[in-house]
mmCIF file of C-alpha atoms in Angstrom:
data_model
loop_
_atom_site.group_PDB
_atom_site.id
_atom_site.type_symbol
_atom_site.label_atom_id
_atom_site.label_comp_id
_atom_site.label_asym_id
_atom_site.label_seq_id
_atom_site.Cartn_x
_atom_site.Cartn_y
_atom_site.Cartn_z
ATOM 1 C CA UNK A 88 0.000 0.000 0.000
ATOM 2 C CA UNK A 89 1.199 3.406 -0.920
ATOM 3 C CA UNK A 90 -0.180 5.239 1.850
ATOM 4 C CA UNK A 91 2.068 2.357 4.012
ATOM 5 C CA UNK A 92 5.202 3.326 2.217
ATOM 6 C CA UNK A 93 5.285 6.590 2.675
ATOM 7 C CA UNK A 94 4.750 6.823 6.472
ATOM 8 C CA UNK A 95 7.426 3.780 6.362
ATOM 9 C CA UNK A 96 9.790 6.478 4.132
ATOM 10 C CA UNK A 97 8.935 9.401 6.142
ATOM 11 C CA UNK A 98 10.007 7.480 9.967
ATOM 12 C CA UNK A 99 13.522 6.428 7.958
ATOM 13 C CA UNK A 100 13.934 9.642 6.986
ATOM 14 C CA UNK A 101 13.875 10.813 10.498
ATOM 15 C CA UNK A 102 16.073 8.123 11.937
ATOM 16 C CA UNK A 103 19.553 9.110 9.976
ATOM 17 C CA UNK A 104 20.651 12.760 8.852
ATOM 18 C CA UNK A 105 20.876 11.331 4.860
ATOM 19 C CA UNK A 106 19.574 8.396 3.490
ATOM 20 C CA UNK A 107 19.863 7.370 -0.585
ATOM 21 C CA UNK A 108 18.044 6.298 -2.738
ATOM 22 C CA UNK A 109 19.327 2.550 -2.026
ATOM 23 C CA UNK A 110 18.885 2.425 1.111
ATOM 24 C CA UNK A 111 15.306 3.657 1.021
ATOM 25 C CA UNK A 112 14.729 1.043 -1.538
ATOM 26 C CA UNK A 113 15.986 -1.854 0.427
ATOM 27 C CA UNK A 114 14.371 -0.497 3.849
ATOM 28 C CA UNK A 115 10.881 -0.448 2.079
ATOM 29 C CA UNK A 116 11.453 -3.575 -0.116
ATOM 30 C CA UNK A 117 10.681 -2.235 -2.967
ATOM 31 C CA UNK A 118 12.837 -0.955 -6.290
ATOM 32 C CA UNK A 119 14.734 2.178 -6.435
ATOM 33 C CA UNK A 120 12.221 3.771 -9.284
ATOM 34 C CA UNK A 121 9.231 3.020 -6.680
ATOM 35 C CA UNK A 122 11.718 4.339 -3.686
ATOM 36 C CA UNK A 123 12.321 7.730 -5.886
ATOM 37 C CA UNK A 124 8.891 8.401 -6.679
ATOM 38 C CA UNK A 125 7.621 7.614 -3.211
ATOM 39 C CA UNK A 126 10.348 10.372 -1.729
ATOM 40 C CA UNK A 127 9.064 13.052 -4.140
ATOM 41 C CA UNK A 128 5.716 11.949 -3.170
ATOM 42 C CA UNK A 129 6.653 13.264 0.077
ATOM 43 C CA UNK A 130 8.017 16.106 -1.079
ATOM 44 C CA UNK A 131 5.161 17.360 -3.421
ATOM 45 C CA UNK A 132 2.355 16.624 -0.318
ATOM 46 C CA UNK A 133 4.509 19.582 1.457
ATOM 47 C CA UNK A 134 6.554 17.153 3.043
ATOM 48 C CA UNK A 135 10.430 19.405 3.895
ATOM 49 C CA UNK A 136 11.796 16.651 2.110
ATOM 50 C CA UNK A 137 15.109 17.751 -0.184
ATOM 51 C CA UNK A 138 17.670 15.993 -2.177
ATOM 52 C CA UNK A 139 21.260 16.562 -2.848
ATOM 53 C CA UNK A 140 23.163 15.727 -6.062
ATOM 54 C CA UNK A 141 26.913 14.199 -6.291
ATOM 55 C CA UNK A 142 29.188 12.600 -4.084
ATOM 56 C CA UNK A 143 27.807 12.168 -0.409
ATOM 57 C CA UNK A 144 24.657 12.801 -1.690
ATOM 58 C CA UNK A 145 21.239 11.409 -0.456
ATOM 59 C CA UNK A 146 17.420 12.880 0.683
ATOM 60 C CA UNK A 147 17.103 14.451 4.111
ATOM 61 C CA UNK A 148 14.702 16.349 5.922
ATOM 62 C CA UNK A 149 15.601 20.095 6.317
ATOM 63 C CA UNK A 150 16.766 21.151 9.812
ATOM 64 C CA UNK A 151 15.588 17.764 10.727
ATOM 65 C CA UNK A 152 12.357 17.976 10.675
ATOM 66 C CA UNK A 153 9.951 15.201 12.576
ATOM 67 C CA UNK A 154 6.771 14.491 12.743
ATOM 68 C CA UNK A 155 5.196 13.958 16.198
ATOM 69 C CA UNK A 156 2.171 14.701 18.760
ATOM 70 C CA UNK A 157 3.264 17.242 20.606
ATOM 71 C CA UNK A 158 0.374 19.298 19.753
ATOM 72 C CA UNK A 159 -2.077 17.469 21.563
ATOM 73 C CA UNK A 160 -3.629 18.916 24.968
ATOM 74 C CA UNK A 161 -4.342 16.677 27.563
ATOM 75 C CA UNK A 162 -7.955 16.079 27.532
ATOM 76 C CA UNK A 163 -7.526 15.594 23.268
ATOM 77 C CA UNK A 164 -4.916 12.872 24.267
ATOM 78 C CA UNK A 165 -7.599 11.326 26.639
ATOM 79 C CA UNK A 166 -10.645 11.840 24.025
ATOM 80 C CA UNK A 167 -8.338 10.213 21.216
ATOM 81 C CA UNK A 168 -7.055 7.106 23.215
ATOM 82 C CA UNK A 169 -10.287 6.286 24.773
ATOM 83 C CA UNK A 170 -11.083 5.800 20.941
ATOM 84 C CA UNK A 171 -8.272 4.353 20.022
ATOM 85 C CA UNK A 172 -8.244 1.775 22.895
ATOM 86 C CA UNK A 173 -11.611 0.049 22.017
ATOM 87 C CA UNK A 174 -10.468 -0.119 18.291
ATOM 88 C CA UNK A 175 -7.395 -1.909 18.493
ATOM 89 C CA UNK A 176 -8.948 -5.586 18.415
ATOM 90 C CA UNK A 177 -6.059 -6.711 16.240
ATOM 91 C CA UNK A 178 -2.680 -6.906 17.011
ATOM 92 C CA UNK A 179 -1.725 -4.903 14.529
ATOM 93 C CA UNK A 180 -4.092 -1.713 15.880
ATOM 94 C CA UNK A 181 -2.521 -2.609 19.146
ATOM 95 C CA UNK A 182 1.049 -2.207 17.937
ATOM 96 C CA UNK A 183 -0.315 1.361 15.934
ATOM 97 C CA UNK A 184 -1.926 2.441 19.658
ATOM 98 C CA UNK A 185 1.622 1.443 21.095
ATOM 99 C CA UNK A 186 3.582 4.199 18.919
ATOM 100 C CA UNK A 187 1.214 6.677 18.830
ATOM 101 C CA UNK A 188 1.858 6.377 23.091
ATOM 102 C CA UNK A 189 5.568 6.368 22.462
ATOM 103 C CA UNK A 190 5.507 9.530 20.423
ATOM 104 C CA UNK A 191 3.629 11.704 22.911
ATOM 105 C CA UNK A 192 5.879 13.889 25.014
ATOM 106 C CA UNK A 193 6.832 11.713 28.333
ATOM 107 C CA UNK A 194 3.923 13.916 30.748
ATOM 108 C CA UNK A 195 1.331 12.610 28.376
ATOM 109 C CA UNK A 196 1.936 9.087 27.993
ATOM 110 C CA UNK A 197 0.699 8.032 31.487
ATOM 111 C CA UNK A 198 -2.832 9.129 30.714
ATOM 112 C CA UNK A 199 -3.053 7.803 27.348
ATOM 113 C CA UNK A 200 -2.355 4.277 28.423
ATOM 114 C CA UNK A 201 -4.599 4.795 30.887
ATOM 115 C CA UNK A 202 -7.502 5.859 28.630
ATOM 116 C CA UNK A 203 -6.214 3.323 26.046
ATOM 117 C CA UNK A 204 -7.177 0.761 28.456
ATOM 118 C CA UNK A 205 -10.143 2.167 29.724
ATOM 119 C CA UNK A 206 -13.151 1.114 27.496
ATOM 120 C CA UNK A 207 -13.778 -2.720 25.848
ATOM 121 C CA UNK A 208 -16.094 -2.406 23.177
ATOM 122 C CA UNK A 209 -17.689 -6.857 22.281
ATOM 123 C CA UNK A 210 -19.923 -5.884 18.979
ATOM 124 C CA UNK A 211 -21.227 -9.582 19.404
ATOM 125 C CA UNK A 212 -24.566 -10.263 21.034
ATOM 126 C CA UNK A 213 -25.510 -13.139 23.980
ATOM 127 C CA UNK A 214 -26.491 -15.283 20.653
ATOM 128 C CA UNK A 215 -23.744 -14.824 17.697
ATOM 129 C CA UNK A 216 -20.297 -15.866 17.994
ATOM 130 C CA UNK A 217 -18.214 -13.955 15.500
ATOM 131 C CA UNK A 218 -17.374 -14.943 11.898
ATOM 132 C CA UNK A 219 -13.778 -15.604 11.399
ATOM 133 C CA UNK A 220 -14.420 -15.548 7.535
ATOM 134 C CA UNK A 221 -15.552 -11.788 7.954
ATOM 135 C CA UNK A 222 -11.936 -11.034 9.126
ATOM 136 C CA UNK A 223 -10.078 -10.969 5.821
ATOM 137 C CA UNK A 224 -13.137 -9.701 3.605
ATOM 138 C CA UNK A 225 -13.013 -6.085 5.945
ATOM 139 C CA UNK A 226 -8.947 -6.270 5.874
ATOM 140 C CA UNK A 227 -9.552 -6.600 2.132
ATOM 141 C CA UNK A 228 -12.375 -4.035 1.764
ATOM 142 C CA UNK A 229 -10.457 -1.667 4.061
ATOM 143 C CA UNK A 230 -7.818 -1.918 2.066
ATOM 144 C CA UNK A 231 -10.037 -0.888 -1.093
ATOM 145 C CA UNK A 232 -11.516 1.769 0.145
ATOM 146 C CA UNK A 233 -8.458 3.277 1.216
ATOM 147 C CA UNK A 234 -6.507 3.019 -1.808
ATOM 148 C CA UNK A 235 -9.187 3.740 -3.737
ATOM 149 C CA UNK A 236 -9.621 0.312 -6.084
ATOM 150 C CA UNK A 237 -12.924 -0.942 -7.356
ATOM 151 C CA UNK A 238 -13.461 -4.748 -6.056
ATOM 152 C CA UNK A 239 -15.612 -7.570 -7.308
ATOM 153 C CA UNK A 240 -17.782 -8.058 -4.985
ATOM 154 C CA UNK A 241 -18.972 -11.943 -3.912
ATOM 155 C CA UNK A 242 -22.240 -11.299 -2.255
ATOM 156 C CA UNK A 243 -25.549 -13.472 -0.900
ATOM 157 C CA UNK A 244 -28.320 -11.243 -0.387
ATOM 158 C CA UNK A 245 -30.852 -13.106 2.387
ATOM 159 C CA UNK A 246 -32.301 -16.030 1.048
ATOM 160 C CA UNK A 247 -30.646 -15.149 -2.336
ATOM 161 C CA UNK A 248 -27.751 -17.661 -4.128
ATOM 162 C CA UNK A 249 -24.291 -15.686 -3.946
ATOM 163 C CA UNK A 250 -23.520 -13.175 -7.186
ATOM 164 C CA UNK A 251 -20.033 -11.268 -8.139
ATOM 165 C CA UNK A 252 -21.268 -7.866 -8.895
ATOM 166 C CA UNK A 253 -18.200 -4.693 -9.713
ATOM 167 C CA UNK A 254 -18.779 -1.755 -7.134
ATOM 168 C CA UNK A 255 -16.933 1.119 -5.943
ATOM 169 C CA UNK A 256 -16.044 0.957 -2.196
ATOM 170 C CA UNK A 257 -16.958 4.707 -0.442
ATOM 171 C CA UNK A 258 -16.463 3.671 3.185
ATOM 172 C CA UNK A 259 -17.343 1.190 5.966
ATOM 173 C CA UNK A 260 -20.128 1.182 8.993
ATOM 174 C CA UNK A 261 -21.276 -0.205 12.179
ATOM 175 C CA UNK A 262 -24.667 -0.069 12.937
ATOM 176 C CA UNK A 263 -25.983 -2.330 16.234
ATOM 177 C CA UNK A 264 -22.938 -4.873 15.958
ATOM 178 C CA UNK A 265 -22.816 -5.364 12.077
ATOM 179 C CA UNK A 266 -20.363 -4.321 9.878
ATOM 180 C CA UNK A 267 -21.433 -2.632 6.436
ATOM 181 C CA UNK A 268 -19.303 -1.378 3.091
ATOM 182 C CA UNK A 269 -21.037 1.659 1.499
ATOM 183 C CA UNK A 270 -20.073 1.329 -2.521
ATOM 184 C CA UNK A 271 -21.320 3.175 -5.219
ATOM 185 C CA UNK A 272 -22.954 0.310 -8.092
ATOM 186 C CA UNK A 273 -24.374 1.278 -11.198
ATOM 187 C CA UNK A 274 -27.679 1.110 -9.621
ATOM 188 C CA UNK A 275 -26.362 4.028 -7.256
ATOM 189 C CA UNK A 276 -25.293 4.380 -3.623
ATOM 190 C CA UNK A 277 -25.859 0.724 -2.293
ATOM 191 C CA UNK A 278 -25.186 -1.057 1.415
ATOM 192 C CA UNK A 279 -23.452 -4.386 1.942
ATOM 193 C CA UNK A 280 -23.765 -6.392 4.982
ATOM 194 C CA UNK A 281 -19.962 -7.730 5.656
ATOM 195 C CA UNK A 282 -21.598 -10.657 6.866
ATOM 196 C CA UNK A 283 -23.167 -11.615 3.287
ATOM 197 C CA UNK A 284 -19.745 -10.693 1.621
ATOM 198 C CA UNK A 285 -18.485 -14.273 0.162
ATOM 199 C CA UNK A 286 -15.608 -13.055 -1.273
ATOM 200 C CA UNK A 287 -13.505 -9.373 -2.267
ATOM 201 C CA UNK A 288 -11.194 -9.092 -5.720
ATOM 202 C CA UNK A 289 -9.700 -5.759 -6.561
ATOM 203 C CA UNK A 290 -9.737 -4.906 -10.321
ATOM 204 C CA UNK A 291 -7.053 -2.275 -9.844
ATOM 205 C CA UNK A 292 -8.870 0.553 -11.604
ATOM 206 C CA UNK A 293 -9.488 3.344 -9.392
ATOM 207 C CA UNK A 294 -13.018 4.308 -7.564
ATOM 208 C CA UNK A 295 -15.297 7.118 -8.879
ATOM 209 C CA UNK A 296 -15.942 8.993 -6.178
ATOM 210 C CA UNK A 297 -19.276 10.502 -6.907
ATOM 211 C CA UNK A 298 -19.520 14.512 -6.886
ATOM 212 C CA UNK A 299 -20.182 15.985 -3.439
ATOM 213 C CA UNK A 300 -19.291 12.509 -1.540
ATOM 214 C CA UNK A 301 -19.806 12.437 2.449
ATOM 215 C CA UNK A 302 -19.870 9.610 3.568
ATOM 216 C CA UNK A 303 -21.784 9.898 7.165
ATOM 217 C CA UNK A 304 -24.388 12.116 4.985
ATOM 218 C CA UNK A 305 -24.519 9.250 2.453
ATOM 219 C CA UNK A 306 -24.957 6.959 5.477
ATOM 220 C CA UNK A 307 -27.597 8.406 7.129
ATOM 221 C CA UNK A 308 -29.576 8.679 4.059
ATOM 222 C CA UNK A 309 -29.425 5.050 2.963
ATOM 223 C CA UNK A 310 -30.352 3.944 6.844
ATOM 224 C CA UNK A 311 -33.112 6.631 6.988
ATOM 225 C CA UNK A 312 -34.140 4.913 4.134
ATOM 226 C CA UNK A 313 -33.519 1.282 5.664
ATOM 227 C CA UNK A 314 -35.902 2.704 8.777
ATOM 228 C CA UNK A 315 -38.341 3.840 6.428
ATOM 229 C CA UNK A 316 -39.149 0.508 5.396
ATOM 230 C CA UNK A 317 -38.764 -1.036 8.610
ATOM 231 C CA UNK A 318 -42.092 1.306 10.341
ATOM 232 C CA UNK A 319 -43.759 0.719 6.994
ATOM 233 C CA UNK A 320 -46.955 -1.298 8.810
ATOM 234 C CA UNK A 321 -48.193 -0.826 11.994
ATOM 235 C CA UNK A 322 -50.158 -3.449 14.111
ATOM 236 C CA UNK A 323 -52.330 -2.853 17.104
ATOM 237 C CA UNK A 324 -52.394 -4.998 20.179
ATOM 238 C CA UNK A 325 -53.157 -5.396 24.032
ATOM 239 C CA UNK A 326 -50.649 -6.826 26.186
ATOM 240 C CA UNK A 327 -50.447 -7.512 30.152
ATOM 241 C CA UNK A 328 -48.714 -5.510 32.090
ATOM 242 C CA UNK A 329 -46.522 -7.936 33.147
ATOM 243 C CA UNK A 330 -45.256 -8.707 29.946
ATOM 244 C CA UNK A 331 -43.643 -5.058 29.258
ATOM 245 C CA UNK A 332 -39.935 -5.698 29.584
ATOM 246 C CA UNK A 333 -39.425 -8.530 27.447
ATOM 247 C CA UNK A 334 -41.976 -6.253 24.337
ATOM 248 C CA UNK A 335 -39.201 -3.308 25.171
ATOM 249 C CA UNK A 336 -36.278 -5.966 25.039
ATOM 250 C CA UNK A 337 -37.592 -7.897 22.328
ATOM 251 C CA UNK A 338 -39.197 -5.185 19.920
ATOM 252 C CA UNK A 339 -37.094 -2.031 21.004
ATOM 253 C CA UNK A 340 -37.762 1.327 18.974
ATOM 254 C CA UNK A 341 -40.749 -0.176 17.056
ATOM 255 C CA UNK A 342 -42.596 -0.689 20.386
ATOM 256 C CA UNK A 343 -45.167 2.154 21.527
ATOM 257 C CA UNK A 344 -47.381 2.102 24.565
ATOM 258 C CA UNK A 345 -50.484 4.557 23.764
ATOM 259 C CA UNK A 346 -52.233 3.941 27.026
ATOM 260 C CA UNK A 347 -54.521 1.474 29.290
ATOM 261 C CA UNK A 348 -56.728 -0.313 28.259
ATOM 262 C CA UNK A 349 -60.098 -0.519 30.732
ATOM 263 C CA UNK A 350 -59.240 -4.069 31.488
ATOM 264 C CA UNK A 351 -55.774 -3.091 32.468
ATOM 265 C CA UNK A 352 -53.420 -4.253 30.008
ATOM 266 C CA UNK A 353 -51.190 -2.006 28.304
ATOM 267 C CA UNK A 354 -52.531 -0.706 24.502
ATOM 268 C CA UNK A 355 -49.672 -0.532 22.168
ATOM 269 C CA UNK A 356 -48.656 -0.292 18.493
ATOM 270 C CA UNK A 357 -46.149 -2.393 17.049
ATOM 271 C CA UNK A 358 -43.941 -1.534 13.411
ATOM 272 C CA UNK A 359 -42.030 -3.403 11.114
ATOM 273 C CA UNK A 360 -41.633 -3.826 7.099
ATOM 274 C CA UNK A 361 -45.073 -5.604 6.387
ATOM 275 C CA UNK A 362 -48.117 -6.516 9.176
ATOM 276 C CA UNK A 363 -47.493 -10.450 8.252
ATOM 277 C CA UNK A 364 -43.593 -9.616 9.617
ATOM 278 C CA UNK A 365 -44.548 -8.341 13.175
ATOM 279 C CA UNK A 366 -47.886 -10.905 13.953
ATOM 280 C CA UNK A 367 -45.387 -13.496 13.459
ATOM 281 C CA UNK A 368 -43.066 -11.704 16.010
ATOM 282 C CA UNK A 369 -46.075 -11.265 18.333
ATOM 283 C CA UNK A 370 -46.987 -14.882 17.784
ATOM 284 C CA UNK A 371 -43.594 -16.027 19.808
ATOM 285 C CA UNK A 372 -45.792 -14.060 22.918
ATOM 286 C CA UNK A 373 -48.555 -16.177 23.032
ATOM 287 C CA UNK A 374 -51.777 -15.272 24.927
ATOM 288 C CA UNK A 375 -49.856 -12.493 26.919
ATOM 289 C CA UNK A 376 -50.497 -10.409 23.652
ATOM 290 C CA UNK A 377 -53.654 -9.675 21.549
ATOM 291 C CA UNK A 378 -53.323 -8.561 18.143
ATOM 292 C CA UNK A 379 -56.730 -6.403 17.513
ATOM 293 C CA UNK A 380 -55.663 -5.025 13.983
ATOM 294 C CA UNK A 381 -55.274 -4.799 11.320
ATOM 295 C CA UNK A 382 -57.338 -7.740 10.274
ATOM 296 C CA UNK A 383 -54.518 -8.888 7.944
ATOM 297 C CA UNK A 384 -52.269 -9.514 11.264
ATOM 298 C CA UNK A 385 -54.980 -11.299 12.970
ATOM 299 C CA UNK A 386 -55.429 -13.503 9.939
ATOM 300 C CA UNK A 387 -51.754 -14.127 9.450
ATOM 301 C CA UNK A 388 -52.397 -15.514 13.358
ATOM 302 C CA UNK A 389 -54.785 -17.703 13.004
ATOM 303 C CA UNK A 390 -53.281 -19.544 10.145
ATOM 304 C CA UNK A 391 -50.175 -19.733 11.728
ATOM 305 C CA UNK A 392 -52.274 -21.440 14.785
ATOM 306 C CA UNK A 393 -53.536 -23.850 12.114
ATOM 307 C CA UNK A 394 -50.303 -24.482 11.162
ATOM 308 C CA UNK A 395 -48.648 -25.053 14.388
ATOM 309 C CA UNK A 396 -52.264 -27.322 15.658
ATOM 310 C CA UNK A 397 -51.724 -29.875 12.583
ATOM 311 C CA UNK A 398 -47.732 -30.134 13.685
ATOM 312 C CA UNK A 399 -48.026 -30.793 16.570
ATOM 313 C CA UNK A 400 -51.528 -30.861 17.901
ATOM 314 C CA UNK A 401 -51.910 -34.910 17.887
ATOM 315 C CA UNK A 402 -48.484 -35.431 19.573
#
């Protein structure tokens, strides 16, 4: 990775007065053109990066020049490692969080390995256990978005046969302990859960970014979106009282409680993408809950009760 290479040139630069082309070459693996276009990278970003011609020659920094973090304050070191801490899941973000310590100025350093260790973040819920195969699709997609290379994309939509499909990776998102990759397709801005990703092959041309891109903007109009169609039918029921905490565990946001009802149980409205979809989530509740409408969810009930009476009704 580019991006990789230069930070790599830019800390050997630091580390001896003059370095040549050679020796940048063989410190970064890579060959002396690559080596000589990565240094005037450097130089062209703004980068006081110079070289000097002839005998004894070589690339330096002028008046020795170093990048660091002594510009933080104290509370910005605490805001950024409490961050950082949580993040570092691999050992590789721990090793990053491990510098970034090392090159604060010595008063600092206490409190950011503090904060660093100060937060755990488990994205996994009571019943998932993580996917190892989703590890090397978001290195890979990661990797994509930040270099900027259009990937052919192996994905399994739910209850939908796998399909390779060319898209242009914006950015990445977690929403409620799922990772997403937010790629422009030619069908337009378009969500992918890493979950359903089967499989991630760059194509080495370069992403279109479209005009205007933002990604959290782009973000929260594709979930707003997402929510739309998720409060798209509403279903009316009666529940006992006793039964509240598992509705507001179980249904969350999508749960409303309007009132009482005269006989004491609670009146509340239920949404979700289609009334079939949430009397089939109120079925798990048994008598506790009444559906009352719309007469599509009651329906939906009863033949489900059918269903479930033939299965297992003469056992």
């Amino acid at each position: 990775m580019k991006a990789d290479r230069l930070v790599a040139a830019l800390l050997f630069l630091q580390t001896r007065p003059r370095v040549t082309i050679a020796e940048v070459a063989a410190e970064l693996e890579v060959s002396e053109r690559t080596a000589r276009r990565d240094l005037e990278a450097l130089a062209t970003a703004g980068v006081p990066v110079y070289s000097q011609r002839g005998r004894g020659g070589g690339w330096s920094l002028v008046g020795g020049a170093r990048t660091d973090l002594t510009g933080l304050t104290g509370e910005e070191v605490r805001a950024l490692f409490l961050l950082a801490g949580p993040a570092a899941s691999s050992p590789e973000l721990r090793t990053v969080v491990r510098k970034l310590i090392r090159a604060l100025p010595a008063p600092l350093r206490s409190a950011a390995e503090a904060a660093s260790q100060a937060n755990l973040h488990d994205r996994t819920d009571w019943a998932h256990s993580p996917s190892t195969a989703e590890r090397p699709q978001l290195a890979a997609l990661q990797r994509a978005v930040v270099d900027g290379i259009q990937v052919r994309l192996g994905y399994a939509g739910p209850g939908k046969p796998a399909s390779v499909r060319t898209v242009h990776p914006l950015g990445l998102a977690s929403k409620a302990g799922a990772d997403y990759l937010l790629a422009d397709t030619d069908r337009g801005l378009r969500t992918f859960r890493l979950s359903r990703v089967t499989s991630v092959e760059p194509t080495g041309e370069a992403v279109v970014r479209p005009e205007g891109f933002d990604l959290p903007t782009a973000w929260r109009s594709l979930t707003s979106r997402m929510e739309e169609r998720m409060h798209a039918a509403t279903v009316h029921a009666r529940a006992e009282p006793a039964s509240r905490a598992i509705l507001e565990r179980v249904l969350g946001a999508r749960l409303r409680i309007t009132g009482t009802h005269p006989d004491g149980r609670l009146e509340i409205e239920v949404d979700g993408p289609t009334v079939e979809v949430v009397a089939e989530r109120l079925a798990g509740l048994g008598r506790r809950v009444e559906v009352v409408g719309p007469p599509e969810a009651r329906a939906r009930l009863a033949a489900l009760a059918e269903e479930l009476a033939a299965m297992y009704g003469s056992s």
